[in-house]
Every structure is written in structure tokens, then in C-alpha cells.
Short mmCIF file of C-alpha atoms and ligand atoms in Angstrom, two decimals:
data_model
loop_
_atom_site.label_atom_id
_atom_site.label_comp_id
_atom_site.label_asym_id
_atom_site.label_seq_id
_atom_site.Cartn_x
_atom_site.Cartn_y
_atom_site.Cartn_z
CA MET A 2 -17.96 -9.18 17.72
CA ARG A 3 -16.54 -10.76 14.62
CA LEU A 4 -15.72 -14.34 13.82
CA PHE A 5 -14.69 -13.98 10.18
CA GLY A 6 -11.60 -12.04 9.16
CA THR A 7 -10.82 -10.88 5.63
CA ASN A 8 -10.23 -14.47 4.58
CA GLY A 9 -12.53 -16.73 6.55
CA ILE A 10 -12.04 -17.75 10.18
CA ARG A 11 -8.36 -18.15 10.99
CA GLY A 12 -6.78 -19.43 14.18
CA LYS A 13 -3.88 -21.18 15.84
CA ILE A 14 -4.29 -24.85 16.70
CA ARG A 15 -4.78 -25.50 20.44
CA GLU A 16 -4.98 -21.79 21.27
CA ASP A 17 -7.94 -20.67 19.11
CA PHE A 18 -8.90 -23.80 17.22
CA LYS A 19 -10.15 -26.37 19.72
CA PRO A 20 -12.71 -29.10 18.94
CA ASP A 21 -15.57 -27.45 20.84
CA PHE A 22 -15.01 -24.09 19.13
CA LEU A 23 -14.83 -25.76 15.71
CA ALA A 24 -17.93 -27.85 16.31
CA LYS A 25 -19.74 -24.62 17.23
CA ILE A 26 -18.68 -23.15 13.89
CA GLY A 27 -20.17 -26.24 12.22
CA LEU A 28 -23.38 -25.81 14.27
CA ALA A 29 -23.62 -22.13 13.31
CA ILE A 30 -23.09 -22.80 9.60
CA GLY A 31 -25.51 -25.75 9.67
CA THR A 32 -28.19 -23.69 11.43
CA TYR A 33 -27.75 -20.93 8.84
CA LEU A 34 -28.40 -23.48 6.05
CA SER A 35 -31.70 -25.27 5.40
CA PRO A 36 -32.00 -28.84 6.70
CA GLY A 37 -31.10 -31.32 3.99
CA SER A 38 -28.62 -28.96 2.27
CA TRP A 39 -25.51 -30.53 0.80
CA VAL A 40 -22.24 -29.03 2.05
CA ILE A 41 -18.98 -29.69 0.17
CA ILE A 42 -15.94 -29.77 2.44
CA GLY A 43 -12.25 -30.13 1.62
CA SER A 44 -8.91 -29.17 3.12
CA ASP A 45 -5.31 -28.29 2.33
CA THR A 46 -2.41 -30.45 3.55
CA ARG A 47 -2.04 -29.02 7.05
CA VAL A 48 -1.33 -31.52 9.87
CA SER A 49 -4.47 -30.28 11.67
CA GLY A 50 -6.66 -30.68 8.56
CA ASN A 51 -8.55 -33.76 9.74
CA MET A 52 -8.92 -32.52 13.31
CA VAL A 53 -10.45 -29.25 12.16
CA LYS A 54 -12.56 -30.78 9.41
CA SER A 55 -13.99 -33.57 11.62
CA ALA A 56 -15.05 -31.14 14.33
CA VAL A 57 -16.75 -28.82 11.84
CA ILE A 58 -18.47 -31.79 10.17
CA SER A 59 -19.78 -33.01 13.53
CA GLY A 60 -21.46 -29.64 14.11
CA LEU A 61 -22.89 -29.57 10.60
CA LEU A 62 -24.40 -33.06 10.78
CA ALA A 63 -26.00 -32.31 14.15
CA THR A 64 -28.11 -29.59 12.49
CA GLY A 65 -29.45 -31.93 9.81
CA VAL A 66 -27.36 -30.81 6.85
CA ASN A 67 -25.51 -33.37 4.72
CA VAL A 68 -21.78 -33.36 4.03
CA ILE A 69 -19.74 -34.43 1.01
CA ASP A 70 -16.08 -34.72 1.96
CA ILE A 71 -13.77 -34.33 -1.06
CA GLY A 72 -10.51 -34.78 0.87
CA ILE A 73 -7.43 -32.69 0.14
CA ALA A 74 -7.95 -30.19 -2.68
CA PRO A 75 -6.88 -26.67 -3.65
CA THR A 76 -9.35 -23.97 -2.57
CA PRO A 77 -10.39 -23.22 -6.20
CA ALA A 78 -11.10 -26.96 -6.71
CA ILE A 79 -13.37 -26.93 -3.62
CA GLN A 80 -15.06 -23.80 -5.00
CA LEU A 81 -15.63 -25.39 -8.39
CA TYR A 82 -17.00 -28.60 -6.83
CA THR A 83 -19.34 -26.52 -4.67
CA LYS A 84 -20.60 -24.66 -7.74
CA ASN A 85 -21.18 -27.93 -9.61
CA HIS A 86 -22.50 -30.21 -6.86
CA GLY A 87 -23.28 -28.43 -3.59
CA ASP A 88 -25.54 -25.97 -1.81
CA PHE A 89 -22.62 -24.55 0.18
CA GLY A 90 -18.89 -25.15 0.54
CA ILE A 91 -16.23 -25.06 3.24
CA ALA A 92 -12.46 -24.97 2.66
CA ILE A 93 -10.35 -25.93 5.66
CA THR A 94 -7.24 -23.86 4.96
CA ALA A 95 -5.07 -21.04 6.25
CA SER A 96 -3.66 -20.35 2.76
CA HIS A 97 -0.05 -19.15 3.18
CA ASN A 98 -0.05 -18.84 7.00
CA PRO A 99 2.49 -20.83 9.10
CA PRO A 100 1.76 -24.55 9.71
CA GLU A 101 0.40 -24.11 13.26
CA PHE A 102 -2.54 -22.12 11.86
CA ASN A 103 -5.66 -23.30 10.13
CA GLY A 104 -8.84 -21.72 8.86
CA VAL A 105 -12.47 -22.22 7.89
CA LYS A 106 -13.49 -20.48 4.70
CA CYS A 107 -17.10 -20.42 3.56
CA ILE A 108 -18.13 -20.74 -0.08
CA ALA A 109 -21.44 -19.54 -1.52
CA PRO A 110 -23.51 -21.91 -3.72
CA ASP A 111 -22.14 -20.24 -6.88
CA GLY A 112 -18.55 -21.05 -5.83
CA THR A 113 -17.63 -17.50 -4.82
CA GLU A 114 -16.38 -16.55 -1.38
CA LEU A 115 -19.32 -15.93 0.94
CA PRO A 116 -20.19 -12.20 1.03
CA ARG A 117 -19.83 -10.28 4.27
CA ASN A 118 -23.59 -9.85 4.88
CA GLU A 119 -24.03 -13.65 4.81
CA GLU A 120 -21.05 -14.14 7.14
CA GLU A 121 -22.79 -11.78 9.57
CA LYS A 122 -25.82 -14.08 9.67
CA ILE A 123 -23.56 -17.01 10.64
CA GLU A 124 -21.80 -14.85 13.25
CA GLU A 125 -25.13 -13.87 14.79
CA ILE A 126 -26.10 -17.54 15.18
CA PHE A 127 -22.64 -18.38 16.54
CA PHE A 128 -22.62 -15.68 19.22
CA SER A 129 -26.23 -16.26 20.25
CA SER A 130 -25.66 -20.06 20.39
CA ARG A 131 -29.15 -20.56 18.94
CA PHE A 132 -28.33 -23.79 17.15
CA ARG A 133 -30.82 -26.09 15.40
CA LEU A 134 -30.13 -29.50 16.95
CA VAL A 135 -32.17 -32.11 15.07
CA SER A 136 -33.48 -35.44 16.40
CA TRP A 137 -31.42 -38.61 16.03
CA LYS A 138 -33.23 -39.67 12.87
CA ASP A 139 -32.67 -36.36 11.10
CA VAL A 140 -28.91 -36.12 11.67
CA GLY A 141 -27.21 -35.33 8.34
CA ARG A 142 -25.65 -37.89 6.02
CA TYR A 143 -21.92 -38.02 5.39
CA THR A 144 -20.29 -39.25 2.18
CA ILE A 145 -16.84 -39.22 0.70
CA ALA A 146 -16.53 -38.17 -2.95
CA HIS A 147 -13.55 -38.99 -5.13
CA GLY A 148 -12.56 -37.16 -8.25
CA ALA A 149 -12.92 -33.48 -7.29
CA ASN A 150 -9.32 -32.75 -8.25
CA GLU A 151 -9.71 -34.54 -11.58
CA GLU A 152 -12.89 -32.63 -12.34
CA TYR A 153 -11.04 -29.40 -11.54
CA ILE A 154 -8.10 -30.26 -13.83
CA GLU A 155 -10.52 -31.05 -16.67
CA ALA A 156 -12.30 -27.72 -16.16
CA VAL A 157 -9.02 -25.81 -16.37
CA LEU A 158 -8.04 -27.71 -19.53
CA SER A 159 -11.37 -26.83 -21.14
CA HIS A 160 -10.49 -23.11 -20.99
CA VAL A 161 -7.11 -23.15 -22.76
CA ASN A 162 -5.77 -24.18 -26.13
CA VAL A 163 -4.43 -27.57 -25.07
CA GLU A 164 -3.19 -28.58 -28.54
CA LYS A 165 -1.17 -25.42 -28.97
CA ILE A 166 0.44 -25.78 -25.54
CA ARG A 167 1.22 -29.49 -26.10
CA GLU A 168 3.05 -28.69 -29.34
CA ARG A 169 5.62 -26.66 -27.47
CA LYS A 170 6.67 -29.46 -25.05
CA PHE A 171 7.55 -26.97 -22.33
CA THR A 172 9.82 -27.90 -19.47
CA VAL A 173 8.25 -26.60 -16.26
CA VAL A 174 9.57 -26.68 -12.71
CA ILE A 175 6.69 -26.66 -10.24
CA ASP A 176 6.95 -25.87 -6.53
CA CYS A 177 3.78 -26.90 -4.69
CA ALA A 178 5.08 -25.78 -1.27
CA ASN A 179 3.97 -29.22 0.03
CA GLY A 180 0.41 -27.89 -0.22
CA ALA A 181 -2.87 -28.86 -1.83
CA SER A 182 -1.65 -28.33 -5.40
CA CYS A 183 0.49 -31.50 -5.06
CA PHE A 184 -2.70 -33.27 -6.21
CA THR A 185 -3.45 -31.06 -9.20
CA SER A 186 -0.85 -28.84 -10.86
CA PRO A 187 1.82 -31.49 -11.66
CA TYR A 188 -0.92 -33.58 -13.35
CA LEU A 189 -2.34 -30.57 -15.16
CA LEU A 190 1.14 -29.87 -16.57
CA GLU A 191 1.50 -33.48 -17.62
CA LYS A 192 -1.78 -33.24 -19.55
CA LEU A 193 -0.48 -30.08 -21.19
CA GLY A 194 2.40 -32.11 -22.61
CA CYS A 195 5.03 -30.55 -20.37
CA ARG A 196 8.13 -32.15 -19.02
CA VAL A 197 7.40 -31.70 -15.31
CA ILE A 198 10.13 -31.27 -12.72
CA SER A 199 8.62 -31.20 -9.27
CA LEU A 200 9.84 -29.49 -6.14
CA ASN A 201 8.14 -29.83 -2.73
CA CYS A 202 5.38 -31.82 -4.41
CA GLN A 203 4.91 -34.35 -1.60
CA PRO A 204 1.98 -33.26 0.57
CA ASP A 205 3.34 -32.46 4.02
CA GLY A 206 1.62 -30.17 6.53
CA THR A 207 4.84 -29.35 8.34
CA PHE A 208 5.89 -27.48 5.17
CA PRO A 209 9.46 -28.86 5.12
CA GLY A 210 10.35 -27.17 1.81
CA HIS A 211 9.72 -23.56 2.77
CA GLU A 212 7.02 -21.28 4.15
CA SER A 213 4.00 -21.42 1.92
CA GLU A 214 3.90 -17.74 0.93
CA PRO A 215 5.33 -17.57 -2.63
CA LYS A 216 7.70 -14.64 -2.13
CA PRO A 217 11.29 -14.38 -3.41
CA GLN A 218 13.02 -15.38 -0.16
CA ASN A 219 11.03 -18.66 -0.13
CA LEU A 220 11.63 -19.53 -3.77
CA GLY A 221 15.44 -19.71 -3.95
CA ASP A 222 15.42 -23.44 -4.80
CA LEU A 223 12.86 -22.91 -7.55
CA MET A 224 14.78 -20.03 -9.13
CA ALA A 225 18.06 -22.00 -9.04
CA LEU A 226 16.49 -25.18 -10.41
CA VAL A 227 14.77 -23.42 -13.33
CA LYS A 228 18.14 -22.04 -14.40
CA ASP A 229 19.96 -25.31 -13.79
CA VAL A 230 17.67 -27.51 -15.89
CA ARG A 231 17.06 -24.75 -18.47
CA ALA A 232 13.33 -24.90 -17.94
CA ASP A 233 10.94 -22.65 -19.86
CA LEU A 234 9.48 -21.41 -16.63
CA GLY A 235 9.00 -22.09 -12.94
CA VAL A 236 5.78 -21.78 -11.01
CA ALA A 237 4.97 -21.72 -7.31
CA HIS A 238 1.62 -21.89 -5.55
CA ASP A 239 0.69 -20.82 -2.03
CA GLY A 240 -0.58 -23.48 0.41
CA ASP A 241 -4.14 -23.64 -0.92
CA ALA A 242 -3.17 -22.90 -4.53
CA ASP A 243 -5.50 -20.04 -5.30
CA ARG A 244 -2.43 -18.08 -6.36
CA ALA A 245 0.43 -18.70 -8.80
CA ILE A 246 3.76 -16.89 -8.93
CA PHE A 247 6.19 -17.36 -11.81
CA VAL A 248 9.92 -17.51 -12.46
CA ASP A 249 11.19 -16.83 -15.98
CA GLU A 250 13.59 -19.08 -17.94
CA ASN A 251 16.56 -17.19 -16.45
CA GLY A 252 15.46 -18.00 -12.93
CA ARG A 253 14.23 -14.45 -12.35
CA PHE A 254 11.32 -13.95 -9.94
CA ILE A 255 8.35 -12.25 -11.60
CA HIS A 256 6.19 -10.08 -9.39
CA GLY A 257 2.49 -10.91 -9.40
CA ASP A 258 1.45 -7.58 -10.88
CA LYS A 259 3.52 -8.33 -13.99
CA THR A 260 1.74 -11.63 -14.56
CA LEU A 261 -1.59 -9.95 -13.94
CA THR A 262 -0.74 -7.23 -16.47
CA LEU A 263 0.51 -9.73 -19.04
CA VAL A 264 -2.66 -11.81 -18.90
CA ALA A 265 -4.79 -8.64 -18.99
CA ARG A 266 -2.94 -7.45 -22.09
CA GLU A 267 -3.50 -10.71 -23.97
CA ILE A 268 -7.18 -10.82 -23.05
CA ALA A 269 -7.68 -7.14 -23.93
CA LYS A 270 -5.97 -7.72 -27.30
CA LYS A 271 -8.48 -10.42 -28.19
CA ASN A 272 -11.63 -8.92 -26.68
CA GLY A 273 -11.44 -5.44 -25.18
CA GLY A 274 -14.04 -5.50 -22.38
CA LYS A 275 -14.12 -4.63 -18.69
CA PHE A 276 -11.25 -5.42 -16.32
CA VAL A 277 -11.52 -5.25 -12.52
CA THR A 278 -8.65 -4.75 -10.09
CA PRO A 279 -8.05 -3.13 -6.66
CA VAL A 280 -6.78 0.45 -6.31
CA SER A 281 -3.39 -0.97 -5.23
CA THR A 282 -2.62 -2.41 -8.69
CA SER A 283 0.17 -1.08 -10.93
CA MET A 284 -0.53 1.69 -13.47
CA ALA A 285 0.86 -0.70 -16.07
CA PHE A 286 -2.38 -2.69 -15.84
CA GLU A 287 -4.54 0.24 -16.90
CA GLU A 288 -2.01 1.31 -19.51
CA VAL A 289 -2.09 -2.00 -21.42
CA VAL A 290 -5.83 -2.53 -21.02
CA LYS A 291 -6.61 0.95 -22.36
CA LYS A 292 -4.18 0.53 -25.21
CA TYR A 293 -6.25 -2.36 -26.51
CA GLY A 294 -9.61 -0.69 -25.99
CA GLY A 295 -10.49 -2.17 -22.63
CA GLU A 296 -11.88 -0.41 -19.57
CA VAL A 297 -10.50 -0.67 -16.01
CA ILE A 298 -12.79 -0.66 -12.97
CA TYR A 299 -11.15 -0.19 -9.57
CA THR A 300 -12.33 -1.69 -6.29
CA ARG A 301 -11.27 -1.84 -2.66
CA VAL A 302 -8.49 -4.32 -1.87
CA GLY A 303 -9.64 -7.95 -1.46
CA ALA A 304 -10.24 -10.83 -3.87
CA PRO A 305 -13.91 -11.42 -2.93
CA ILE A 306 -14.62 -7.72 -3.62
CA VAL A 307 -12.95 -7.96 -7.03
CA ALA A 308 -14.89 -11.14 -7.84
CA ARG A 309 -18.27 -9.64 -6.84
CA ARG A 310 -17.66 -6.55 -8.94
CA MET A 311 -16.66 -8.72 -11.89
CA ILE A 312 -20.03 -10.48 -11.70
CA GLU A 313 -21.91 -7.15 -11.55
CA GLU A 314 -19.97 -5.62 -14.43
CA HIS A 315 -19.82 -8.75 -16.60
CA ALA A 316 -16.07 -8.22 -16.58
CA ILE A 317 -13.83 -10.28 -18.79
CA PHE A 318 -10.86 -10.56 -16.41
CA GLY A 319 -9.72 -9.41 -12.99
CA GLY A 320 -7.26 -10.02 -10.20
CA GLU A 321 -4.78 -8.79 -7.66
CA GLU A 322 -1.06 -8.06 -7.59
CA ASN A 323 -0.28 -11.05 -5.35
CA GLY A 324 -0.72 -13.67 -8.07
CA GLY A 325 -4.47 -14.08 -7.58
CA LEU A 326 -6.04 -14.10 -11.05
CA ILE A 327 -9.76 -14.48 -11.74
CA PHE A 328 -11.05 -15.94 -15.02
CA PRO A 329 -14.84 -15.55 -15.22
CA GLU A 330 -15.31 -18.15 -17.98
CA HIS A 331 -13.94 -20.67 -15.45
CA GLN A 332 -15.15 -19.36 -12.07
CA TYR A 333 -15.37 -16.14 -10.04
CA CYS A 334 -12.49 -16.77 -7.68
CA ARG A 335 -8.70 -16.68 -7.65
CA ASP A 336 -7.33 -19.76 -9.35
CA GLY A 337 -3.66 -20.78 -9.33
CA ALA A 338 -3.88 -23.66 -11.82
CA MET A 339 -5.95 -21.60 -14.26
CA ALA A 340 -3.31 -18.83 -14.08
CA LEU A 341 -0.60 -21.40 -14.82
CA ALA A 342 -2.43 -22.85 -17.81
CA LYS A 343 -3.13 -19.35 -19.16
CA ILE A 344 0.52 -18.26 -18.94
CA LEU A 345 1.54 -21.41 -20.86
CA GLU A 346 -1.10 -20.66 -23.48
CA ILE A 347 0.19 -17.09 -23.88
CA MET A 348 3.74 -18.42 -24.31
CA ALA A 349 2.57 -21.06 -26.79
CA GLU A 350 0.46 -18.72 -28.89
CA SER A 351 3.06 -15.93 -29.03
CA GLY A 352 6.04 -18.25 -29.44
CA LYS A 353 7.90 -15.95 -27.04
CA LYS A 354 9.90 -16.66 -23.94
CA LEU A 355 8.42 -15.57 -20.64
CA SER A 356 11.19 -13.02 -20.03
CA THR A 357 10.50 -11.43 -23.43
CA LEU A 358 6.78 -11.17 -22.70
CA ILE A 359 7.43 -9.62 -19.31
CA ASN A 360 9.99 -7.16 -20.69
CA GLU A 361 7.44 -5.88 -23.20
CA LEU A 362 5.25 -4.55 -20.37
CA PRO A 363 5.46 -0.95 -19.14
CA SER A 364 7.87 -0.80 -16.25
CA TYR A 365 7.39 1.15 -13.01
CA TYR A 366 9.12 1.16 -9.67
CA GLN A 367 6.99 0.01 -6.79
CA GLY A 368 7.26 0.14 -3.05
CA LYS A 369 5.22 -1.11 -0.10
CA ILE A 370 5.96 -0.33 3.55
CA SER A 371 4.00 -0.51 6.79
CA VAL A 372 3.73 1.92 9.69
CA LYS A 373 2.51 0.84 13.12
CA CYS A 374 -0.86 2.23 14.15
CA ASP A 375 -3.20 1.06 16.91
CA ASN A 376 -6.51 -0.24 15.58
CA SER A 377 -8.34 2.29 17.78
CA LYS A 378 -6.61 5.20 16.01
CA LYS A 379 -7.13 4.00 12.44
CA ALA A 380 -10.41 5.78 11.71
CA ALA A 381 -9.26 9.13 13.13
CA VAL A 382 -6.00 8.87 11.17
CA LEU A 383 -7.91 8.26 7.96
CA GLU A 384 -10.14 11.32 8.54
CA LYS A 385 -7.10 13.47 9.21
CA LEU A 386 -5.38 12.17 6.07
CA LYS A 387 -8.39 12.96 3.89
CA GLU A 388 -8.58 16.44 5.40
CA LYS A 389 -4.91 17.11 4.83
CA LEU A 390 -4.93 15.83 1.25
CA LYS A 391 -8.25 17.31 0.15
CA ASN A 392 -6.66 19.64 -2.40
CA GLU A 393 -4.86 16.80 -4.18
CA ARG A 394 -6.44 14.52 -6.79
CA ILE A 395 -7.45 11.70 -4.46
CA ASN A 396 -9.51 8.54 -4.50
CA THR A 397 -10.94 7.48 -1.13
CA MET A 398 -12.45 4.15 -2.11
CA ASP A 399 -10.02 2.28 0.16
CA GLY A 400 -7.81 4.45 2.34
CA VAL A 401 -6.52 7.47 0.42
CA LYS A 402 -4.92 7.21 -3.01
CA ILE A 403 -3.11 10.29 -4.32
CA MET A 404 -2.93 10.19 -8.10
CA HIS A 405 -0.57 11.95 -10.48
CA GLU A 406 0.31 11.51 -14.13
CA ASP A 407 3.33 9.30 -13.51
CA TRP A 408 3.13 8.32 -9.85
CA TRP A 409 0.66 7.42 -7.13
CA VAL A 410 0.60 6.68 -3.43
CA LEU A 411 -2.02 4.64 -1.56
CA ILE A 412 -2.24 4.90 2.22
CA ARG A 413 -4.64 2.43 3.79
CA PRO A 414 -5.23 0.76 7.15
CA SER A 415 -4.71 -3.00 7.24
CA GLY A 416 -7.90 -4.97 7.91
CA THR A 417 -6.09 -7.61 9.94
CA GLU A 418 -3.03 -6.05 11.62
CA PRO A 419 -2.38 -2.89 13.70
CA ILE A 420 -0.62 -1.16 10.84
CA TYR A 421 -1.13 1.28 8.00
CA ARG A 422 0.26 0.30 4.62
CA ILE A 423 1.77 2.69 2.12
CA TYR A 424 1.88 1.49 -1.48
CA ALA A 425 3.53 3.65 -4.12
CA GLU A 426 4.53 3.52 -7.75
CA ALA A 427 6.63 5.87 -9.90
CA LYS A 428 8.51 5.98 -13.19
CA SER A 429 11.93 6.41 -11.51
CA GLU A 430 13.52 4.96 -8.42
CA GLU A 431 14.37 8.44 -7.10
CA LYS A 432 10.79 9.62 -7.39
CA LEU A 433 9.54 6.48 -5.68
CA HIS A 434 11.92 7.00 -2.78
CA GLU A 435 10.98 10.68 -2.51
CA ILE A 436 7.22 10.08 -2.36
CA MET A 437 7.46 7.09 -0.01
CA GLU A 438 9.52 9.20 2.42
CA LYS A 439 7.22 12.19 2.16
CA TYR A 440 4.05 10.26 2.89
CA ARG A 441 5.64 8.03 5.52
CA LYS A 442 6.63 11.13 7.48
CA MET A 443 3.19 12.67 7.02
CA LEU A 444 1.47 9.48 8.21
CA GLU A 445 3.76 9.06 11.21
CA LYS A 446 3.15 12.63 12.29
CA ILE A 447 -0.62 12.24 12.03
CA ILE A 448 -0.52 9.00 14.04
CA LYS A 449 1.63 10.69 16.71
CA ASP A 450 -0.62 13.74 16.92
CA ILE A 451 -3.69 11.62 17.60
CA SER A 452 -3.42 10.45 21.16
MG1 MG B 527 -4.22 -18.76 -0.83
#
């Protein structure tokens, strides 16, 4: 049995997340830790934030661990505070999920997401209900700490050329999706000398502005406003602000892989070095990194996997196509505010508009579709795929990736939903369409044949 999904423990309020269940999570985490440990806990802006947090805290304290509550903060701010001040961290967040959901995400002492083998130890305690209940006098202490968001903003500022950015007096429209970044990114921009125009920057767990996933259909207001006020750029975060998605000065949505590639190019130009990204990332990434003498290391899909590999390889930069960028000089996790500050620095140092910078990057056509597949069939389907494609140049690190000079296709089972995903990239739209169709049909036939 599993408690943790790919991104912590997620659940729907009232159905999955009830006080007794949440307190048990707190008891399991507390039992896993040594008595007297200090646990940092913070949440996003969800309506259920205090309900979930209080129940988890109750369980923690009952096992004799201490809790420092930092209030509402972006996930990367909770991670940084854990690295600086705690023995463990917990973020109460469901990232971009709908408002009726919430989640419990565990953070290792170094600020990274807790690795799977450690999660398993917590799961074992949870399912066995072998909790360490301490006597009345050993119950943990609880304190509230102020200033975590300010400390986070200062840390981000310490990693960019503040003077250079301030000189440009950028106009930036920021859409916080009524999430945790309401307390950080507008103030970060202010410190970077920007004229800040805010959108959905009042914290509100009902998410009145739009759904908190920063995808084009949710960012219509941002795109229109950027154009209207002639801003230099627009930026949107997801609910817990570990990701940042940008809009150029023409109000055009920029896909996350473009931003990732742009930042990689600028870092490679200055340093060379090792760059880590999942197998689902655009070929453009490798193209620019190699051009400037860097090396690309591929991993399975998932930010914690990328972050771990970055630590092992002493990588200089890494990230995913969804706007999750990891800057090791800051911390080994996705960081929306750091991505924002870095993009402004690149614009300031180059003196170029964001659209110009993006247009300089190699351009490919990309597609992503999903095909229904029962979880029980997934493994057999994967075996069959590998068998069928064994004469192609393939990479089986995560699903099956078929690689050619100017196109690739990645077919992989989703870790969370009963579907297979097909990702593809090609130099022309026709080629993209052709390969997506070909492999969709192949996959559907294999799924049908396995009964
Ligand atoms: Mg997130």
C-alpha cells in the first residue's frame, strides 16, 4: 500500500482528508523522526490549510517532536527555511490541483523533496500504526516564526545581479493565482526596481481568478493585460509557486520548455558544465547546451529525480518543461521566484526583449496526448512496446523513447492516472502529426491486444 504519490500525499477534503487521517500522518512522520527534532511547517492559501496543518501538527507534537509554523509561504520558501533552520519540513499544499484538494509534502533536512526510500519508512509506520506516543511532559513544543518569506526573498536577490535589473526599471504584470506567491513575488519585483502590476494577488483559497495551473487557457487576463499596459513581461505562478510561466511583451504565452532552454543557454554560455533534465524535454535544450560546451544528463520524469541527480553530478542547472527550474547555487528544488529573477537578469544583461530572446532559440514542434490504459495493464504494455521497438534506437529509462536525428517520441505510463502519455517533437508540423498518429495507433493496438 502507498500513502505518498509522485508529489506528496494528496487528497480531497472531507473524502480523503479528515482530521483523524491527517493526525495519523503527523503521528507517522513524528515517529519516523527523533524526539526533539524541529519540524518546519507552512501552507499555501487553500481554505483547508489551517484544518489540515493543525491536524498534522497535533500528531507531530504527540510524538515529542517540535514544530515551527511559518504560516503561508511558497513551497520553495518552506524548503529554504527547512534547510536553514529545521531538521525536517512539511508543506501543506496541493500545488495546482483544484481548491477542494490539499496535500502533505515532506521535505528532507537539506531542503530537497524527501526521497522515495524515506517515504517508505513513514508509510510503514503509518500502516502498522506503531506510533511513539510520548508522556504529557515530553509533548513537543510549538512556535510561530515570522519572516520566512522575507528570508526567501533575500536569498533569491543574493543570486542575481540586482543593480543591473534595477537599472532597467521593468514593468512586470504578475499573476499569483491567489496562491502563496502573493506574499513573495510582488515584493521581490519591487526590490528589483520593477513597476509591479498585480493580478490575482490577494490570497484566496477559493481561487476566484482562475484555476491555479499556469496554462494558456487560465492566463487570458494576464496575456491581455501585459499587452494593454505595454509591460516588459508577464509572469504566472502555480498555487504553491514552485513554478513560473512567462508571457512576452506582446502578450504571447511562452511554453515552459522555452524558458528552461533560454536559462540553460545563458548559464552554459558563462560556465559550460553539467545540465540535468528529464527525457521528455525538448531537443532544443541539448542543442543550446552542447553549443556552448555543456553536457546534458537525462533522467526519468519528476522534479525530485532531477534534483537528486543534480546533487550527484554537481550539475550547474536543471529543470523540467513545465516551468520548474532548479538553481543549485540557491537550492535543489524547483523555484518560481528564482526563475522569475533569473529571466529578468537575462533580459537586463542582454538588453533584449523577451520575445527576441525566445525567438533566438531553436524551434521544434511538440505534441503531448494521452491514451487510456488500466493501471493493471501498464507493465505488460510497456514490455510489449519494448519488444516491438527493439530494433529502433530507443532509451528505456522512463517508458520508451524512440530517438532520431530530427524527431523523437516518448511513450510512458502516467504514475498517477490510468493513462499512457505520448510526447513527441519534430522539426515540421507534418512530421509531428505523422509520428504522433503512428505511435498512438501502435499503442492503442497493444493495449487492446492485452486483455
Ligand atoms: Mg507546484
